[in-house]
Amino acid sequence: MAVELSNSVQKLRGIGPKGAEALKKMDIYTCRDLLYHYPRGYEDKSEIVPVEELSSEVAKVAEVTITSEVRKIRVRSGRVIVQADAADDSGSVMLCFFNQEYMKNVLHRGEKYRVYGKITGGRFARDMVNPEVKRADDEFAGGIQPLYPLTEGIRQNDLRKAIRQVLDESIGNVTDSIPNGVRQEYNLATAKFALENIHFPTSEEALTMARKRLIFGEFFTLSAALSLKKGMRKAEETKGWDISPAKEFEKSLPFRLTNAQKRALEEILHDISSGNVMNRLVQGDVGSGKTAVAAAASFVAIQILRSLRRQLRPSDLLDQARRKAGDP
């Protein structure tokens, strides 16, 4: 029976009750939560590079020949290090395996292997520590593989298999939050394509398209929510207040406001006197004069409050509060 996005992750193969409890630590409860648990990075094992292009920054695959006898070294702490020299036509590298004594029987001089990892050491002493190893005729599976944020009790392979199952069985139930017209205007992929390729990208280009679509989707949803909230606030009505105190404040300043300051203040005062609920943010570079604008608006607000206090007695304010709350 196919899983639904609303199902508990416990229904997925390989998760079970213990896995479900572990995933709760990352706020993952349902298959939908798991679908939107994006990778933190990727392993790209789809391309074989020369040894000279191996780097300390990004793990890559190289095809090498073992050029020395495989050595087993036991250090003072009791740990075992297995070492073997390897090379291709472009350069050489020493493979080092800590506490993996079995590697002495895996590697053989004169045979070719594919190794995946990063380089350590300097220019003349290049090592690859604990690389993944395959025989030359055995490709690394999966090409570009996702790396997920983990918690204790959950392995990368567990998440990969579980998310693969959700994609295979439930991706058809995903609805696209972006209208087709908007998606076409901005040349965006569908939600289904984006979710498939953010988890298991078929290429770097597909991964880029998936990221663009998902980032756009988050901003689109946020923008729509803010627009809806703004519309709801505009529907609320209040009293248009007296803004004349702003002139008094401006005259008291030892300097003249700039044109930009005047324009920002005029917009704020317009809202205060309009009878609509206001929600504004004063934004500008350091030293641009934001404080003066905010102070002027605050001065007007204070004068309005003082005026209200003179007009209403405390008992009147209490009666108004009770009526608003629905009390008799």
mmCIF file of C-alpha atoms in Angstrom:
data_model
loop_
_atom_site.group_PDB
_atom_site.id
_atom_site.type_symbol
_atom_site.label_atom_id
_atom_site.label_comp_id
_atom_site.label_asym_id
_atom_site.label_seq_id
_atom_site.Cartn_x
_atom_site.Cartn_y
_atom_site.Cartn_z
ATOM 1 C CA MET A 1 0.000 0.000 0.000
ATOM 2 C CA ALA A 2 1.463 3.359 -1.066
ATOM 3 C CA VAL A 3 2.328 5.854 1.666
ATOM 4 C CA GLU A 4 0.498 9.160 1.934
ATOM 5 C CA LEU A 5 2.195 12.451 2.747
ATOM 6 C CA SER A 6 0.173 12.624 5.962
ATOM 7 C CA ASN A 7 1.349 9.179 7.109
ATOM 8 C CA SER A 8 3.743 8.786 10.009
ATOM 9 C CA VAL A 9 7.356 8.139 8.987
ATOM 10 C CA GLN A 10 7.054 4.933 10.977
ATOM 11 C CA LYS A 11 5.230 3.442 7.974
ATOM 12 C CA LEU A 12 8.317 3.769 5.773
ATOM 13 C CA ARG A 13 10.584 0.804 5.140
ATOM 14 C CA GLY A 14 13.692 0.852 7.304
ATOM 15 C CA ILE A 15 12.427 3.479 9.791
ATOM 16 C CA GLY A 16 10.180 1.704 12.313
ATOM 17 C CA PRO A 17 9.341 2.888 15.868
ATOM 18 C CA LYS A 18 12.957 3.590 16.904
ATOM 19 C CA GLY A 19 13.705 5.534 13.740
ATOM 20 C CA ALA A 20 10.474 7.525 14.107
ATOM 21 C CA GLU A 21 11.458 8.486 17.666
ATOM 22 C CA ALA A 22 14.904 9.583 16.477
ATOM 23 C CA LEU A 23 13.430 11.701 13.666
ATOM 24 C CA LYS A 24 11.204 13.549 16.159
ATOM 25 C CA LYS A 25 14.378 15.229 17.442
ATOM 26 C CA MET A 26 14.523 17.008 14.059
ATOM 27 C CA ASP A 27 10.771 17.787 14.062
ATOM 28 C CA ILE A 28 10.112 15.132 11.428
ATOM 29 C CA TYR A 29 6.841 13.313 12.125
ATOM 30 C CA THR A 30 5.185 12.692 8.754
ATOM 31 C CA CYS A 31 6.215 11.742 5.240
ATOM 32 C CA ARG A 32 5.549 15.356 4.234
ATOM 33 C CA ASP A 33 8.043 16.565 6.869
ATOM 34 C CA LEU A 34 10.603 14.146 5.473
ATOM 35 C CA LEU A 35 9.999 15.318 1.906
ATOM 36 C CA TYR A 36 10.863 18.884 2.933
ATOM 37 C CA HIS A 37 13.948 17.856 4.907
ATOM 38 C CA TYR A 38 16.460 19.123 2.362
ATOM 39 C CA PRO A 39 20.087 17.950 2.014
ATOM 40 C CA ARG A 40 22.866 20.034 3.589
ATOM 41 C CA GLY A 41 25.199 19.089 0.743
ATOM 42 C CA TYR A 42 25.989 16.467 -1.899
ATOM 43 C CA GLU A 43 28.543 13.844 -2.830
ATOM 44 C CA ASP A 44 29.309 13.852 -6.537
ATOM 45 C CA LYS A 45 30.714 10.500 -7.566
ATOM 46 C CA SER A 46 29.650 10.814 -11.170
ATOM 47 C CA GLU A 47 32.986 12.098 -12.563
ATOM 48 C CA ILE A 48 36.471 10.567 -12.452
ATOM 49 C CA VAL A 49 39.290 13.123 -12.211
ATOM 50 C CA PRO A 50 43.085 12.789 -12.472
ATOM 51 C CA VAL A 51 44.980 12.443 -9.176
ATOM 52 C CA GLU A 52 46.517 15.892 -9.681
ATOM 53 C CA GLU A 53 43.000 17.400 -9.533
ATOM 54 C CA LEU A 54 42.134 15.854 -6.172
ATOM 55 C CA SER A 55 41.734 18.634 -3.584
ATOM 56 C CA SER A 56 41.388 19.198 0.156
ATOM 57 C CA GLU A 57 38.100 21.085 -0.300
ATOM 58 C CA VAL A 58 35.825 18.794 -2.293
ATOM 59 C CA ALA A 59 35.776 14.986 -2.280
ATOM 60 C CA LYS A 60 36.246 13.504 -5.772
ATOM 61 C CA VAL A 61 36.727 10.166 -7.506
ATOM 62 C CA ALA A 62 40.049 9.107 -9.039
ATOM 63 C CA GLU A 63 41.023 5.834 -10.710
ATOM 64 C CA VAL A 64 44.429 4.693 -9.451
ATOM 65 C CA THR A 65 46.787 1.729 -9.542
ATOM 66 C CA ILE A 66 48.342 0.434 -6.321
ATOM 67 C CA THR A 67 52.098 0.880 -6.845
ATOM 68 C CA SER A 68 53.504 -0.598 -3.608
ATOM 69 C CA GLU A 69 52.991 -3.451 -1.226
ATOM 70 C CA VAL A 70 50.171 -2.756 1.211
ATOM 71 C CA ARG A 71 51.595 -1.940 4.668
ATOM 72 C CA LYS A 72 50.074 -2.529 8.102
ATOM 73 C CA ILE A 73 51.444 -0.319 10.885
ATOM 74 C CA ARG A 74 50.541 -0.668 14.558
ATOM 75 C CA VAL A 75 51.005 2.560 16.513
ATOM 76 C CA ARG A 76 51.535 2.985 20.265
ATOM 77 C CA SER A 77 47.880 3.556 21.063
ATOM 78 C CA GLY A 78 47.140 0.099 19.674
ATOM 79 C CA ARG A 79 45.472 1.428 16.572
ATOM 80 C CA VAL A 80 46.231 -0.078 13.169
ATOM 81 C CA ILE A 81 47.031 1.990 10.076
ATOM 82 C CA VAL A 82 46.954 0.413 6.624
ATOM 83 C CA GLN A 83 48.894 2.307 3.935
ATOM 84 C CA ALA A 84 49.371 1.864 0.200
ATOM 85 C CA ASP A 85 50.925 4.052 -2.499
ATOM 86 C CA ALA A 86 48.735 4.701 -5.532
ATOM 87 C CA ALA A 87 49.083 6.662 -8.768
ATOM 88 C CA ASP A 88 47.794 7.423 -12.235
ATOM 89 C CA ASP A 89 49.480 9.161 -15.176
ATOM 90 C CA SER A 90 49.093 12.606 -13.541
ATOM 91 C CA GLY A 91 50.512 11.978 -10.063
ATOM 92 C CA SER A 92 50.609 9.875 -6.906
ATOM 93 C CA VAL A 93 48.814 9.703 -3.580
ATOM 94 C CA MET A 94 49.173 7.599 -0.426
ATOM 95 C CA LEU A 95 46.013 5.879 0.763
ATOM 96 C CA CYS A 96 45.708 5.671 4.559
ATOM 97 C CA PHE A 97 43.107 3.654 6.483
ATOM 98 C CA PHE A 98 42.781 4.027 10.258
ATOM 99 C CA ASN A 99 41.403 1.049 12.188
ATOM 100 C CA GLN A 100 40.406 -0.675 8.959
ATOM 101 C CA GLU A 101 42.802 -3.632 9.121
ATOM 102 C CA TYR A 102 40.701 -5.562 6.607
ATOM 103 C CA MET A 103 41.845 -3.128 3.856
ATOM 104 C CA LYS A 104 45.184 -4.972 3.759
ATOM 105 C CA ASN A 105 43.322 -7.871 2.147
ATOM 106 C CA VAL A 106 41.214 -5.646 -0.130
ATOM 107 C CA LEU A 107 44.016 -3.765 -1.904
ATOM 108 C CA HIS A 108 46.574 -5.542 -4.094
ATOM 109 C CA ARG A 109 49.684 -4.205 -5.783
ATOM 110 C CA GLY A 110 49.322 -3.677 -9.543
ATOM 111 C CA GLU A 111 45.508 -3.596 -9.512
ATOM 112 C CA LYS A 112 43.280 -0.628 -10.318
ATOM 113 C CA TYR A 113 40.716 0.902 -7.948
ATOM 114 C CA ARG A 114 38.400 3.858 -7.806
ATOM 115 C CA VAL A 115 38.842 5.932 -4.641
ATOM 116 C CA TYR A 116 36.583 8.723 -3.356
ATOM 117 C CA GLY A 117 37.737 11.290 -0.816
ATOM 118 C CA LYS A 118 39.694 14.466 -0.084
ATOM 119 C CA ILE A 119 43.424 15.129 -0.068
ATOM 120 C CA THR A 120 45.358 15.976 3.094
ATOM 121 C CA GLY A 121 48.967 17.004 3.458
ATOM 122 C CA GLY A 122 51.113 19.428 1.483
ATOM 123 C CA ARG A 123 52.355 19.633 -2.063
ATOM 124 C CA PHE A 124 54.914 16.839 -1.734
ATOM 125 C CA ALA A 125 53.082 14.566 0.751
ATOM 126 C CA ARG A 126 49.588 13.983 -0.542
ATOM 127 C CA ASP A 127 47.463 11.558 1.474
ATOM 128 C CA MET A 128 43.881 10.371 1.139
ATOM 129 C CA VAL A 129 42.577 9.291 4.555
ATOM 130 C CA ASN A 130 39.863 6.624 4.821
ATOM 131 C CA PRO A 131 38.623 6.997 1.218
ATOM 132 C CA GLU A 132 35.767 4.924 -0.142
ATOM 133 C CA VAL A 133 37.205 2.229 -2.396
ATOM 134 C CA LYS A 134 35.741 0.278 -5.308
ATOM 135 C CA ARG A 135 37.362 -1.973 -7.884
ATOM 136 C CA ALA A 136 37.993 -0.174 -11.181
ATOM 137 C CA ASP A 137 35.202 -2.065 -12.925
ATOM 138 C CA ASP A 138 32.671 -1.301 -10.129
ATOM 139 C CA GLU A 139 31.214 2.222 -10.391
ATOM 140 C CA PHE A 140 30.120 4.213 -7.360
ATOM 141 C CA ALA A 141 26.340 4.027 -7.240
ATOM 142 C CA GLY A 142 24.013 6.968 -7.568
ATOM 143 C CA GLY A 143 26.052 9.742 -9.140
ATOM 144 C CA ILE A 144 25.206 12.863 -7.114
ATOM 145 C CA GLN A 145 24.124 11.672 -3.662
ATOM 146 C CA PRO A 146 22.447 13.836 -0.966
ATOM 147 C CA LEU A 147 23.953 14.438 2.483
ATOM 148 C CA TYR A 148 21.277 15.151 5.100
ATOM 149 C CA PRO A 149 21.371 16.702 8.566
ATOM 150 C CA LEU A 150 21.281 13.710 10.921
ATOM 151 C CA THR A 151 20.497 12.821 14.506
ATOM 152 C CA GLU A 152 21.611 9.936 16.705
ATOM 153 C CA GLY A 153 20.114 6.670 15.521
ATOM 154 C CA ILE A 154 19.646 7.746 11.891
ATOM 155 C CA ARG A 155 22.180 7.114 9.103
ATOM 156 C CA GLN A 156 22.505 8.790 5.702
ATOM 157 C CA ASN A 157 21.432 5.621 3.969
ATOM 158 C CA ASP A 158 18.306 5.374 6.149
ATOM 159 C CA LEU A 159 17.159 8.842 5.084
ATOM 160 C CA ARG A 160 18.057 8.324 1.434
ATOM 161 C CA LYS A 161 15.979 5.139 1.210
ATOM 162 C CA ALA A 162 13.044 6.624 3.144
ATOM 163 C CA ILE A 163 12.923 9.815 1.065
ATOM 164 C CA ARG A 164 13.296 7.800 -2.120
ATOM 165 C CA GLN A 165 10.227 5.795 -1.082
ATOM 166 C CA VAL A 166 8.202 8.952 -0.361
ATOM 167 C CA LEU A 167 9.160 10.407 -3.744
ATOM 168 C CA ASP A 168 8.300 7.218 -5.614
ATOM 169 C CA GLU A 169 4.943 6.665 -3.918
ATOM 170 C CA SER A 170 3.658 10.148 -3.009
ATOM 171 C CA ILE A 171 5.168 12.769 -5.329
ATOM 172 C CA GLY A 172 1.968 12.720 -7.389
ATOM 173 C CA ASN A 173 0.069 14.160 -4.404
ATOM 174 C CA VAL A 174 2.236 17.281 -4.190
ATOM 175 C CA THR A 175 0.376 20.457 -5.178
ATOM 176 C CA ASP A 176 2.228 23.404 -6.725
ATOM 177 C CA SER A 177 1.876 26.592 -4.668
ATOM 178 C CA ILE A 178 2.944 28.803 -7.586
ATOM 179 C CA PRO A 179 0.370 29.548 -10.334
ATOM 180 C CA ASN A 180 1.321 28.346 -13.820
ATOM 181 C CA GLY A 181 1.423 31.901 -15.171
ATOM 182 C CA VAL A 182 3.947 33.017 -12.549
ATOM 183 C CA ARG A 183 5.998 29.859 -13.033
ATOM 184 C CA GLN A 184 6.187 30.378 -16.796
ATOM 185 C CA GLU A 185 6.983 34.085 -16.469
ATOM 186 C CA TYR A 186 10.022 33.366 -14.287
ATOM 187 C CA ASN A 187 11.017 30.141 -16.086
ATOM 188 C CA LEU A 188 10.611 27.963 -12.994
ATOM 189 C CA ALA A 189 10.464 24.194 -12.702
ATOM 190 C CA THR A 190 7.414 22.447 -11.278
ATOM 191 C CA ALA A 191 7.265 21.594 -7.581
ATOM 192 C CA LYS A 192 7.508 17.869 -8.389
ATOM 193 C CA PHE A 193 10.657 18.354 -10.480
ATOM 194 C CA ALA A 194 12.187 20.551 -7.785
ATOM 195 C CA LEU A 195 11.544 18.095 -4.948
ATOM 196 C CA GLU A 196 12.849 15.138 -6.981
ATOM 197 C CA ASN A 197 16.051 16.965 -7.961
ATOM 198 C CA ILE A 198 16.770 18.677 -4.654
ATOM 199 C CA HIS A 199 17.012 15.190 -3.147
ATOM 200 C CA PHE A 200 18.381 13.143 -6.053
ATOM 201 C CA PRO A 201 19.630 15.527 -8.768
ATOM 202 C CA THR A 202 20.193 14.012 -12.174
ATOM 203 C CA SER A 203 22.787 16.705 -12.954
ATOM 204 C CA GLU A 204 24.259 19.960 -11.628
ATOM 205 C CA GLU A 205 21.922 21.860 -13.949
ATOM 206 C CA ALA A 206 18.867 20.048 -12.545
ATOM 207 C CA LEU A 207 20.050 20.795 -9.002
ATOM 208 C CA THR A 208 20.393 24.508 -9.839
ATOM 209 C CA MET A 209 16.879 24.568 -11.296
ATOM 210 C CA ALA A 210 15.483 22.806 -8.208
ATOM 211 C CA ARG A 211 17.141 25.267 -5.819
ATOM 212 C CA LYS A 212 15.868 28.245 -7.808
ATOM 213 C CA ARG A 213 12.294 26.902 -7.774
ATOM 214 C CA LEU A 214 12.238 26.101 -4.045
ATOM 215 C CA ILE A 215 13.807 29.414 -2.992
ATOM 216 C CA PHE A 216 11.380 31.324 -5.219
ATOM 217 C CA GLY A 217 8.508 29.319 -3.730
ATOM 218 C CA GLU A 218 9.447 30.267 -0.161
ATOM 219 C CA PHE A 219 9.657 33.979 -1.009
ATOM 220 C CA PHE A 220 6.443 33.781 -3.049
ATOM 221 C CA THR A 221 4.541 32.270 -0.108
ATOM 222 C CA LEU A 222 5.990 34.844 2.309
ATOM 223 C CA SER A 223 5.120 37.715 -0.045
ATOM 224 C CA ALA A 224 1.564 36.421 -0.523
ATOM 225 C CA ALA A 225 1.081 36.082 3.256
ATOM 226 C CA LEU A 226 2.391 39.605 3.899
ATOM 227 C CA SER A 227 0.174 41.006 1.136
ATOM 228 C CA LEU A 228 -2.866 39.251 2.620
ATOM 229 C CA LYS A 229 -2.041 40.543 6.080
ATOM 230 C CA LYS A 230 -1.560 44.056 4.712
ATOM 231 C CA GLY A 231 -4.964 43.891 3.026
ATOM 232 C CA MET A 232 -6.564 42.781 6.276
ATOM 233 C CA ARG A 233 -4.935 45.657 8.143
ATOM 234 C CA LYS A 234 -6.119 48.147 5.530
ATOM 235 C CA ALA A 235 -9.668 46.931 6.112
ATOM 236 C CA GLU A 236 -9.363 47.873 9.775
ATOM 237 C CA GLU A 237 -10.449 51.412 10.482
ATOM 238 C CA THR A 238 -9.343 53.833 13.174
ATOM 239 C CA LYS A 239 -9.640 57.536 13.785
ATOM 240 C CA GLY A 240 -7.715 60.065 11.711
ATOM 241 C CA TRP A 241 -5.446 61.812 14.202
ATOM 242 C CA ASP A 242 -4.143 65.372 14.412
ATOM 243 C CA ILE A 243 -0.609 65.568 12.962
ATOM 244 C CA SER A 244 0.020 69.292 13.510
ATOM 245 C CA PRO A 245 2.495 68.614 16.383
ATOM 246 C CA ALA A 246 4.984 67.490 13.702
ATOM 247 C CA LYS A 247 5.505 71.117 12.678
ATOM 248 C CA GLU A 248 6.217 72.048 16.302
ATOM 249 C CA PHE A 249 8.804 69.277 16.517
ATOM 250 C CA GLU A 250 10.500 70.260 13.254
ATOM 251 C CA LYS A 251 10.778 73.897 14.349
ATOM 252 C CA SER A 252 12.485 72.821 17.586
ATOM 253 C CA LEU A 253 15.291 71.038 15.758
ATOM 254 C CA PRO A 254 18.694 72.783 15.543
ATOM 255 C CA PHE A 255 18.947 71.668 11.900
ATOM 256 C CA ARG A 256 16.746 71.305 8.855
ATOM 257 C CA LEU A 257 15.437 67.912 7.751
ATOM 258 C CA THR A 258 16.712 66.640 4.404
ATOM 259 C CA ASN A 259 14.326 66.109 1.510
ATOM 260 C CA ALA A 260 14.485 62.341 2.064
ATOM 261 C CA GLN A 261 13.672 62.767 5.769
ATOM 262 C CA LYS A 262 10.752 65.070 4.952
ATOM 263 C CA ARG A 263 9.417 62.582 2.391
ATOM 264 C CA ALA A 264 9.593 59.658 4.854
ATOM 265 C CA LEU A 265 7.946 61.708 7.605
ATOM 266 C CA GLU A 266 5.182 62.897 5.283
ATOM 267 C CA GLU A 267 4.322 59.290 4.414
ATOM 268 C CA ILE A 268 4.127 58.355 8.103
ATOM 269 C CA LEU A 269 1.989 61.409 8.937
ATOM 270 C CA HIS A 270 -0.316 60.626 6.026
ATOM 271 C CA ASP A 271 -0.981 57.183 7.512
ATOM 272 C CA ILE A 272 -1.582 58.623 10.998
ATOM 273 C CA SER A 273 -4.160 61.081 9.654
ATOM 274 C CA SER A 274 -5.787 58.666 7.175
ATOM 275 C CA GLY A 275 -7.834 56.573 9.569
ATOM 276 C CA ASN A 276 -6.101 53.348 8.433
ATOM 277 C CA VAL A 277 -4.030 51.067 10.663
ATOM 278 C CA MET A 278 -0.338 51.778 10.044
ATOM 279 C CA ASN A 279 2.594 49.371 9.934
ATOM 280 C CA ARG A 280 5.836 51.037 8.786
ATOM 281 C CA LEU A 281 9.558 50.418 8.973
ATOM 282 C CA VAL A 282 12.087 53.265 8.717
ATOM 283 C CA GLN A 283 15.079 51.937 6.812
ATOM 284 C CA GLY A 284 18.287 53.650 5.692
ATOM 285 C CA ASP A 285 22.077 53.675 5.818
ATOM 286 C CA VAL A 286 23.992 54.567 8.977
ATOM 287 C CA GLY A 287 23.905 58.353 9.429
ATOM 288 C CA SER A 288 21.049 58.890 6.975
ATOM 289 C CA GLY A 289 18.793 60.419 9.635
ATOM 290 C CA LYS A 290 16.435 57.610 10.640
ATOM 291 C CA THR A 291 16.431 58.680 14.305
ATOM 292 C CA ALA A 292 15.115 62.166 13.547
ATOM 293 C CA VAL A 293 12.235 60.738 11.500
ATOM 294 C CA ALA A 294 11.374 58.183 14.199
ATOM 295 C CA ALA A 295 11.596 60.883 16.892
ATOM 296 C CA ALA A 296 9.216 63.161 14.977
ATOM 297 C CA ALA A 297 6.664 60.348 14.580
ATOM 298 C CA SER A 298 7.026 59.452 18.271
ATOM 299 C CA PHE A 299 6.500 63.076 19.287
ATOM 300 C CA VAL A 300 3.228 63.179 17.314
ATOM 301 C CA ALA A 301 2.098 59.898 18.931
ATOM 302 C CA ILE A 302 2.875 61.232 22.414
ATOM 303 C CA GLN A 303 0.882 64.412 21.783
ATOM 304 C CA ILE A 304 -2.065 62.326 20.566
ATOM 305 C CA LEU A 305 -1.954 60.243 23.780
ATOM 306 C CA ARG A 306 -1.795 63.372 25.921
ATOM 307 C CA SER A 307 -4.790 64.759 24.104
ATOM 308 C CA LEU A 308 -6.728 61.555 24.723
ATOM 309 C CA ARG A 309 -5.921 61.598 28.426
ATOM 310 C CA ARG A 310 -7.264 65.123 28.724
ATOM 311 C CA GLN A 311 -10.463 64.144 26.936
ATOM 312 C CA LEU A 312 -11.206 60.901 28.785
ATOM 313 C CA ARG A 313 -11.404 60.104 32.489
ATOM 314 C CA PRO A 314 -10.034 56.760 33.749
ATOM 315 C CA SER A 315 -13.610 55.545 34.287
ATOM 316 C CA ASP A 316 -14.411 56.318 30.624
ATOM 317 C CA LEU A 317 -11.414 54.296 29.462
ATOM 318 C CA LEU A 318 -12.486 51.372 31.657
ATOM 319 C CA ASP A 319 -16.037 51.494 30.242
ATOM 320 C CA GLN A 320 -14.658 51.493 26.687
ATOM 321 C CA ALA A 321 -12.421 48.484 27.431
ATOM 322 C CA ARG A 322 -15.358 46.565 28.909
ATOM 323 C CA ARG A 323 -17.598 47.286 25.930
ATOM 324 C CA LYS A 324 -14.855 46.171 23.537
ATOM 325 C CA ALA A 325 -14.478 42.906 25.485
ATOM 326 C CA GLY A 326 -18.247 42.329 25.352
ATOM 327 C CA ASP A 327 -18.828 42.783 29.095
ATOM 328 C CA PRO A 328 -22.057 44.532 30.184
#
